[in-house]
Coordinates of C-alpha atoms in Angstrom, one line a residue:
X40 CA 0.0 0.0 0.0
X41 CA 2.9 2.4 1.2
X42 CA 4.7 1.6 -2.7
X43 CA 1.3 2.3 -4.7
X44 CA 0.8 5.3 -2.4
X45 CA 4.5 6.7 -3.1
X46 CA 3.7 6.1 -7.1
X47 CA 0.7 8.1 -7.0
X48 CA 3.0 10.9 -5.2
X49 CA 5.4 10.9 -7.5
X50 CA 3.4 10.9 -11.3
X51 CA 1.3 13.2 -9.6
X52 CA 4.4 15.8 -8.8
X53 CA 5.5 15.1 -12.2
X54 CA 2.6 15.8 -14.0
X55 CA 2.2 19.0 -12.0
X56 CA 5.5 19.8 -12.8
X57 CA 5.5 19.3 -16.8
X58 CA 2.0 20.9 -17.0
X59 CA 4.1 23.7 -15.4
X60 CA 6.8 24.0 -17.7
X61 CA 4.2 24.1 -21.1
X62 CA 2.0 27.0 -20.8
X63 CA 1.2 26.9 -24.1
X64 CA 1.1 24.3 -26.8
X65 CA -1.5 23.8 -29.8
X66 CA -1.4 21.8 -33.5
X67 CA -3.7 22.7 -36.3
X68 CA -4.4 19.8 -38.9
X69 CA -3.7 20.4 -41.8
X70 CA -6.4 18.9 -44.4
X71 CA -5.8 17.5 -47.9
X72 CA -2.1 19.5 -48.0
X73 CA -0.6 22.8 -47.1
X74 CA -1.9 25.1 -49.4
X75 CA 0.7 27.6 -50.4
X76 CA -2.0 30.4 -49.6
X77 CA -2.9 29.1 -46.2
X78 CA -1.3 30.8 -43.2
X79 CA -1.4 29.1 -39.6
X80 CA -2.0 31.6 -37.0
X81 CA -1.0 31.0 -32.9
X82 CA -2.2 33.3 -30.3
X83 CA -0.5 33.1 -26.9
X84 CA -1.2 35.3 -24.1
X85 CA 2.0 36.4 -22.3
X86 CA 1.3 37.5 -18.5
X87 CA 4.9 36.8 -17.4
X88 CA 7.5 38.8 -18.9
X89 CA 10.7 37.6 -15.9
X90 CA 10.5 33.9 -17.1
X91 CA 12.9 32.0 -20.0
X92 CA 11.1 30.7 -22.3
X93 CA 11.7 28.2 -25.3
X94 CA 9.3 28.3 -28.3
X95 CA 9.8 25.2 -30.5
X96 CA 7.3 24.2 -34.0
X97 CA 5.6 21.3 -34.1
X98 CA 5.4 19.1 -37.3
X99 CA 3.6 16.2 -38.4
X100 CA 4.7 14.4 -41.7
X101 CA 4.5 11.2 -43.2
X102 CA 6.2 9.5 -46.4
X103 CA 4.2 11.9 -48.4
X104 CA 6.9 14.6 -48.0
X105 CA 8.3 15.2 -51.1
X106 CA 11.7 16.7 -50.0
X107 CA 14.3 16.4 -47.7
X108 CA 13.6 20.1 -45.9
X109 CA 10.8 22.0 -45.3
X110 CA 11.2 26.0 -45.9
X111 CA 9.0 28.1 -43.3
X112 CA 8.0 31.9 -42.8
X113 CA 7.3 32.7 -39.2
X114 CA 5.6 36.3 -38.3
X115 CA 5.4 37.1 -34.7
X116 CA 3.3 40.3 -33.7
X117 CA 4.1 41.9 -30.6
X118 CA 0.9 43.3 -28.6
X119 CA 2.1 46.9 -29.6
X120 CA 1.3 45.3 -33.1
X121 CA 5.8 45.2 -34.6
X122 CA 6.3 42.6 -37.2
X123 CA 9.3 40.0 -36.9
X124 CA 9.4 37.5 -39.7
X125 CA 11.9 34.7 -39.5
X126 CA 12.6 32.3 -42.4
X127 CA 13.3 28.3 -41.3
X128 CA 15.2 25.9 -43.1
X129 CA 14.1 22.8 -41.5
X130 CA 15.2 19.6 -42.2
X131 CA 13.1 16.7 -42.3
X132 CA 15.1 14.2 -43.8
X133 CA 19.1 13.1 -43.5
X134 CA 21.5 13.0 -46.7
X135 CA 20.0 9.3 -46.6
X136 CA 16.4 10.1 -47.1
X137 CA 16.3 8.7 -43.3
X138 CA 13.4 11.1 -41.6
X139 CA 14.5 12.7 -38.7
X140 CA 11.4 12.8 -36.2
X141 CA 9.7 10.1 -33.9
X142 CA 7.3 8.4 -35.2
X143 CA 5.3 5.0 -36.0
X144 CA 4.7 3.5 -39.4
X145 CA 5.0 6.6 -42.1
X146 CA 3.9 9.4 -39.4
X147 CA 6.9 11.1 -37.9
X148 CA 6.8 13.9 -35.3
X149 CA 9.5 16.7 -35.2
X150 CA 9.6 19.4 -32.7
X151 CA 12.0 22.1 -33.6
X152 CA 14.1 24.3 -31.5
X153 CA 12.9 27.8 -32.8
X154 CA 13.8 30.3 -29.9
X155 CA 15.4 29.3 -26.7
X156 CA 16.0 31.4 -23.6
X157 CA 13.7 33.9 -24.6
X158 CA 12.6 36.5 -22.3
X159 CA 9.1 38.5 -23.6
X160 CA 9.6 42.7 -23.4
X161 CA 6.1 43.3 -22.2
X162 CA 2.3 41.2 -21.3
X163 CA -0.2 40.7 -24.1
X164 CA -1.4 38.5 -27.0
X165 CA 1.6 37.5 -29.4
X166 CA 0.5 36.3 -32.5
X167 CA 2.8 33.9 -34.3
X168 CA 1.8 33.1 -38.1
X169 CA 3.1 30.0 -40.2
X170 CA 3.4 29.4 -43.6
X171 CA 5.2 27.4 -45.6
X172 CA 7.8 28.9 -48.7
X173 CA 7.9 26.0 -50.8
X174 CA 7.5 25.8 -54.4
X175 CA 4.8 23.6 -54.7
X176 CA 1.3 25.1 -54.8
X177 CA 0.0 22.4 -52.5
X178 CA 2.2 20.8 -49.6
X179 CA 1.3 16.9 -49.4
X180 CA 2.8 15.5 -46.3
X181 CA 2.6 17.3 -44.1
X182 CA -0.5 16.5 -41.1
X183 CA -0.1 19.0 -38.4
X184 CA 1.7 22.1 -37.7
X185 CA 1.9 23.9 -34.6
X186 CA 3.6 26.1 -31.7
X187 CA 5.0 24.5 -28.1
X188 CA 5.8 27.6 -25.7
X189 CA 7.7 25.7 -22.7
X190 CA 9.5 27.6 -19.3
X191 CA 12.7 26.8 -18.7

Protein backbone atom coordinates (compact mmCIF):
# COMPACT_ATOMS: atom_id res chain seq x y z
CA UNK A 1 0.00 0.00 0.00
CA UNK A 2 2.90 2.43 1.17
CA UNK A 3 4.74 1.60 -2.75
CA UNK A 4 1.27 2.35 -4.67
CA UNK A 5 0.76 5.31 -2.36
CA UNK A 6 4.49 6.65 -3.15
CA UNK A 7 3.68 6.08 -7.07
CA UNK A 8 0.75 8.07 -6.96
CA UNK A 9 3.01 10.87 -5.23
CA UNK A 10 5.43 10.94 -7.54
CA UNK A 11 3.38 10.90 -11.32
CA UNK A 12 1.28 13.19 -9.58
CA UNK A 13 4.37 15.77 -8.79
CA UNK A 14 5.50 15.12 -12.25
CA UNK A 15 2.58 15.83 -13.96
CA UNK A 16 2.22 18.97 -12.02
CA UNK A 17 5.46 19.85 -12.84
CA UNK A 18 5.49 19.32 -16.76
CA UNK A 19 2.01 20.94 -17.00
CA UNK A 20 4.08 23.73 -15.41
CA UNK A 21 6.83 23.95 -17.74
CA UNK A 22 4.25 24.15 -21.10
CA UNK A 23 2.04 27.05 -20.78
CA UNK A 24 1.19 26.94 -24.12
CA UNK A 25 1.12 24.30 -26.77
CA UNK A 26 -1.52 23.76 -29.84
CA UNK A 27 -1.38 21.77 -33.49
CA UNK A 28 -3.74 22.68 -36.32
CA UNK A 29 -4.37 19.80 -38.86
CA UNK A 30 -3.68 20.40 -41.81
CA UNK A 31 -6.36 18.94 -44.36
CA UNK A 32 -5.78 17.50 -47.90
CA UNK A 33 -2.07 19.50 -47.96
CA UNK A 34 -0.56 22.78 -47.11
CA UNK A 35 -1.86 25.05 -49.43
CA UNK A 36 0.74 27.58 -50.41
CA UNK A 37 -1.97 30.36 -49.61
CA UNK A 38 -2.94 29.06 -46.17
CA UNK A 39 -1.34 30.84 -43.22
CA UNK A 40 -1.40 29.05 -39.62
CA UNK A 41 -1.95 31.58 -37.02
CA UNK A 42 -0.99 30.99 -32.92
CA UNK A 43 -2.22 33.30 -30.26
CA UNK A 44 -0.51 33.15 -26.92
CA UNK A 45 -1.20 35.26 -24.09
CA UNK A 46 2.03 36.37 -22.28
CA UNK A 47 1.26 37.51 -18.51
CA UNK A 48 4.92 36.76 -17.39
CA UNK A 49 7.51 38.78 -18.89
CA UNK A 50 10.75 37.65 -15.93
CA UNK A 51 10.47 33.91 -17.06
CA UNK A 52 12.87 32.02 -20.02
CA UNK A 53 11.08 30.71 -22.32
CA UNK A 54 11.69 28.23 -25.29
CA UNK A 55 9.32 28.30 -28.32
CA UNK A 56 9.77 25.19 -30.50
CA UNK A 57 7.32 24.23 -34.00
CA UNK A 58 5.57 21.34 -34.10
CA UNK A 59 5.38 19.08 -37.31
CA UNK A 60 3.65 16.17 -38.41
CA UNK A 61 4.72 14.45 -41.71
CA UNK A 62 4.46 11.24 -43.17
CA UNK A 63 6.16 9.49 -46.37
CA UNK A 64 4.21 11.88 -48.43
CA UNK A 65 6.91 14.58 -47.96
CA UNK A 66 8.27 15.24 -51.09
CA UNK A 67 11.71 16.72 -49.99
CA UNK A 68 14.29 16.38 -47.67
CA UNK A 69 13.56 20.05 -45.86
CA UNK A 70 10.80 21.99 -45.30
CA UNK A 71 11.17 25.96 -45.94
CA UNK A 72 9.01 28.11 -43.27
CA UNK A 73 7.98 31.94 -42.75
CA UNK A 74 7.25 32.70 -39.24
CA UNK A 75 5.60 36.27 -38.35
CA UNK A 76 5.42 37.07 -34.67
CA UNK A 77 3.32 40.25 -33.68
CA UNK A 78 4.08 41.95 -30.63
CA UNK A 79 0.94 43.26 -28.56
CA UNK A 80 2.11 46.94 -29.64
CA UNK A 81 1.32 45.27 -33.14
CA UNK A 82 5.84 45.23 -34.59
CA UNK A 83 6.27 42.61 -37.18
CA UNK A 84 9.25 40.05 -36.95
CA UNK A 85 9.35 37.46 -39.66
CA UNK A 86 11.85 34.72 -39.54
CA UNK A 87 12.59 32.32 -42.38
CA UNK A 88 13.31 28.32 -41.33
CA UNK A 89 15.18 25.94 -43.13
CA UNK A 90 14.09 22.79 -41.54
CA UNK A 91 15.25 19.55 -42.17
CA UNK A 92 13.15 16.67 -42.27
CA UNK A 93 15.09 14.19 -43.75
CA UNK A 94 19.12 13.11 -43.46
CA UNK A 95 21.46 13.04 -46.68
CA UNK A 96 19.99 9.32 -46.56
CA UNK A 97 16.44 10.13 -47.13
CA UNK A 98 16.29 8.74 -43.26
CA UNK A 99 13.45 11.12 -41.60
CA UNK A 100 14.51 12.69 -38.71
CA UNK A 101 11.43 12.85 -36.15
CA UNK A 102 9.68 10.09 -33.88
CA UNK A 103 7.32 8.36 -35.20
CA UNK A 104 5.28 5.04 -35.99
CA UNK A 105 4.75 3.47 -39.36
CA UNK A 106 5.05 6.59 -42.11
CA UNK A 107 3.85 9.39 -39.42
CA UNK A 108 6.87 11.09 -37.93
CA UNK A 109 6.77 13.88 -35.26
CA UNK A 110 9.47 16.73 -35.18
CA UNK A 111 9.56 19.38 -32.66
CA UNK A 112 11.96 22.09 -33.58
CA UNK A 113 14.13 24.26 -31.53
CA UNK A 114 12.87 27.83 -32.79
CA UNK A 115 13.80 30.29 -29.85
CA UNK A 116 15.42 29.33 -26.74
CA UNK A 117 16.05 31.44 -23.60
CA UNK A 118 13.73 33.91 -24.59
CA UNK A 119 12.62 36.53 -22.27
CA UNK A 120 9.13 38.54 -23.57
CA UNK A 121 9.57 42.69 -23.43
CA UNK A 122 6.10 43.26 -22.21
CA UNK A 123 2.25 41.17 -21.35
CA UNK A 124 -0.16 40.69 -24.09
CA UNK A 125 -1.41 38.54 -27.01
CA UNK A 126 1.55 37.54 -29.44
CA UNK A 127 0.50 36.29 -32.49
CA UNK A 128 2.81 33.91 -34.26
CA UNK A 129 1.79 33.06 -38.06
CA UNK A 130 3.05 30.00 -40.15
CA UNK A 131 3.36 29.35 -43.65
CA UNK A 132 5.25 27.44 -45.65
CA UNK A 133 7.76 28.85 -48.71
CA UNK A 134 7.86 26.03 -50.81
CA UNK A 135 7.48 25.75 -54.42
CA UNK A 136 4.83 23.62 -54.66
CA UNK A 137 1.26 25.07 -54.82
CA UNK A 138 0.04 22.42 -52.51
CA UNK A 139 2.20 20.82 -49.62
CA UNK A 140 1.27 16.86 -49.44
CA UNK A 141 2.81 15.53 -46.35
CA UNK A 142 2.61 17.29 -44.06
CA UNK A 143 -0.50 16.53 -41.09
CA UNK A 144 -0.13 19.00 -38.45
CA UNK A 145 1.65 22.11 -37.70
CA UNK A 146 1.93 23.94 -34.57
CA UNK A 147 3.62 26.12 -31.70
CA UNK A 148 5.05 24.50 -28.13
CA UNK A 149 5.78 27.61 -25.73
CA UNK A 150 7.72 25.74 -22.72
CA UNK A 151 9.53 27.56 -19.28
CA UNK A 152 12.70 26.76 -18.65
Amino acid sequence: MKKLLFIIVVLAVALISCSQRVPYSVVDNIEDGWHKDSVHTFSINVDDTTTLYELDIVLRNTNDFPDQNLWLQVECVNPNDSLHIDTLNIFLADEFGRWRGRGIGSHYNNLILYQDSMQYAQTGVYEYRVKHLMRHTKLDGLTQIGVQLMKK
